[in-house]
Short mmCIF file of C-alpha atoms in Angstrom, two decimals:
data_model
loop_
_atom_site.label_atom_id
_atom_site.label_comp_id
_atom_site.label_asym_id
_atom_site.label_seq_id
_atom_site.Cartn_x
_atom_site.Cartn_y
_atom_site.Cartn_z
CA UNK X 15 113.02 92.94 88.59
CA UNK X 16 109.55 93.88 87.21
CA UNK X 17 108.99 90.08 87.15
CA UNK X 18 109.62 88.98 90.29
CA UNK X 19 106.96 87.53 92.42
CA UNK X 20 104.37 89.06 90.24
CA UNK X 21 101.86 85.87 90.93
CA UNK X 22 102.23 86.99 94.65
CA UNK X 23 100.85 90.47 93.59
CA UNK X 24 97.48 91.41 94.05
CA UNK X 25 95.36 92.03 91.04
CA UNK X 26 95.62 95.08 90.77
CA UNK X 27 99.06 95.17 90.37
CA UNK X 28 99.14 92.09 87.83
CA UNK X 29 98.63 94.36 84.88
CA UNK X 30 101.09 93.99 81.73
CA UNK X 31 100.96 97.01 79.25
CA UNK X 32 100.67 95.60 75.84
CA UNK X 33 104.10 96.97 75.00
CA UNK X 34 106.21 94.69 77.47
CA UNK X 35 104.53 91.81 75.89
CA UNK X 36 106.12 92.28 72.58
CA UNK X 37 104.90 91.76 68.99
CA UNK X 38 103.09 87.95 68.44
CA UNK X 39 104.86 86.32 65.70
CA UNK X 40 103.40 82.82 65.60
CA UNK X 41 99.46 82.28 66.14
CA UNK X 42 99.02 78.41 68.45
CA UNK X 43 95.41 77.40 66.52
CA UNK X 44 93.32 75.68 69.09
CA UNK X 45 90.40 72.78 68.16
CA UNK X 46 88.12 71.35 70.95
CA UNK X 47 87.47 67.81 70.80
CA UNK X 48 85.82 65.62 73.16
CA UNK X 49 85.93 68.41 76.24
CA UNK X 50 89.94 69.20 75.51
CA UNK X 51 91.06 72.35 73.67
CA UNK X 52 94.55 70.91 71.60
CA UNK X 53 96.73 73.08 69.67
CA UNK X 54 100.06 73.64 68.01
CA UNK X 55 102.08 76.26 65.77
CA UNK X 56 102.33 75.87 62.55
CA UNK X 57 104.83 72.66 60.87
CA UNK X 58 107.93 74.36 60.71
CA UNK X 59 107.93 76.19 64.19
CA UNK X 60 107.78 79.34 64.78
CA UNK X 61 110.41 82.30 64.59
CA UNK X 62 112.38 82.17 67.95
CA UNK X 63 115.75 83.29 69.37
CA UNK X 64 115.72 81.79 72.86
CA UNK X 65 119.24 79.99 73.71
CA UNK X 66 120.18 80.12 70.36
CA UNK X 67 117.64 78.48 68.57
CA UNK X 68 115.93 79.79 65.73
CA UNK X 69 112.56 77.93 65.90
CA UNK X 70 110.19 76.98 68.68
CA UNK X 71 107.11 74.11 68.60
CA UNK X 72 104.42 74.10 71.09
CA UNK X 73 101.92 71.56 71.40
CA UNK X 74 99.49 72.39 74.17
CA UNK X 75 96.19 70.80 75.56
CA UNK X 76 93.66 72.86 77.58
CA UNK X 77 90.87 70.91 79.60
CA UNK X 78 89.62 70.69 82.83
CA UNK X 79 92.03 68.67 84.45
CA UNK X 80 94.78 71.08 83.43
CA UNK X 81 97.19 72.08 80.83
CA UNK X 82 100.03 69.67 79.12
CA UNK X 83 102.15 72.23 77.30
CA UNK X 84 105.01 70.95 75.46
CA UNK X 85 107.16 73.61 74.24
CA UNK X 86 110.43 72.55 72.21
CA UNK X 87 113.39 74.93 70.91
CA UNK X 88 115.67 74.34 67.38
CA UNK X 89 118.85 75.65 66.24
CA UNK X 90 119.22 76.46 62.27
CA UNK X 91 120.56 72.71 61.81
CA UNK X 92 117.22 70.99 64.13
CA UNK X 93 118.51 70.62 66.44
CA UNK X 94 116.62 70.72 70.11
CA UNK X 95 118.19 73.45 72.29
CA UNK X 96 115.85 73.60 74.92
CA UNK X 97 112.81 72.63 76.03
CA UNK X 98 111.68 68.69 77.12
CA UNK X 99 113.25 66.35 74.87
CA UNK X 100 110.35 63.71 76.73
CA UNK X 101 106.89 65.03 76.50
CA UNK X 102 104.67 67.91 78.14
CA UNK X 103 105.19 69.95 81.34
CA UNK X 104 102.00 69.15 83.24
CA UNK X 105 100.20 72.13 85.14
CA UNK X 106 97.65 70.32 87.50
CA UNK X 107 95.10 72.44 89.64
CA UNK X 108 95.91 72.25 93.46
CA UNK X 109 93.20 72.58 96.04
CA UNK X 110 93.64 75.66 98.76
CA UNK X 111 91.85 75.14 102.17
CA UNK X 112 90.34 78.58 102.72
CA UNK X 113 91.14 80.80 105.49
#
C-alpha cells in the first residue's frame, strides 16, 4: 500500500501529490491565545462519509507541548459513529538519544 510505513521513509520519498490528498471541504479556523493555537470546524460539522457518518467535528489545540486533537464522527440522526466519545487524542513530543 502507498501508505504503509511512509513515516519510516526518507524525505525524499514523503512527498504527496496534491491529487491523492483530495478536495478540502471544511476549513479548521485557528486563533492563538496565550502561546496555544485552538481551532474547530464550523457548528454543524463538516461534510464527511467515514463509517457512515455524515458529519465530522474537530477541535484541535496546537502549542508547544503538543497537539490535543479531538476529532468526532455523526450519522444523519447525531449520532457519534466514531471518533472519542471522552476527549482529545494527545500527541506528546518524545525525546530521541542521537546516534
Amino acid at each position: 500500500d502507498r501508505w504503509d510505513n511512509f513515516c519510516d521513509r526518507p524525505p525524499a520519498e514523503r512527498l504527496v501529490p496534491a491529487d491523492a490528498i483530495g478536495n478540502a471541504e471544511c476549513t479548521i479556523v485557528f486563533r492563538f491565545e496565550e502561546g496555544v493555537f485552538i481551532g474547530s470546524t464550523p457548528e454543524g460539522g463538516c461534510p464527511s462519509n467515514f463509517r457512515g457518518s455524515e458529519a465530522v467535528t474537530i477541535d484541535a489545540r496546537f502549542s508547544r507541548d503538543g497537539l490535543d486533537l479531538w476529532e468526532r464522527w455523526y450519522d444523519g440522526a447525531g449520532n457519534q459513529v466514531a471518533g472519542s466519545e471522552t476527549g482529545a487524542y494527545l500527541y506528546r513530543p518524545i525525546a530521541i538519544d542521537s546516534p
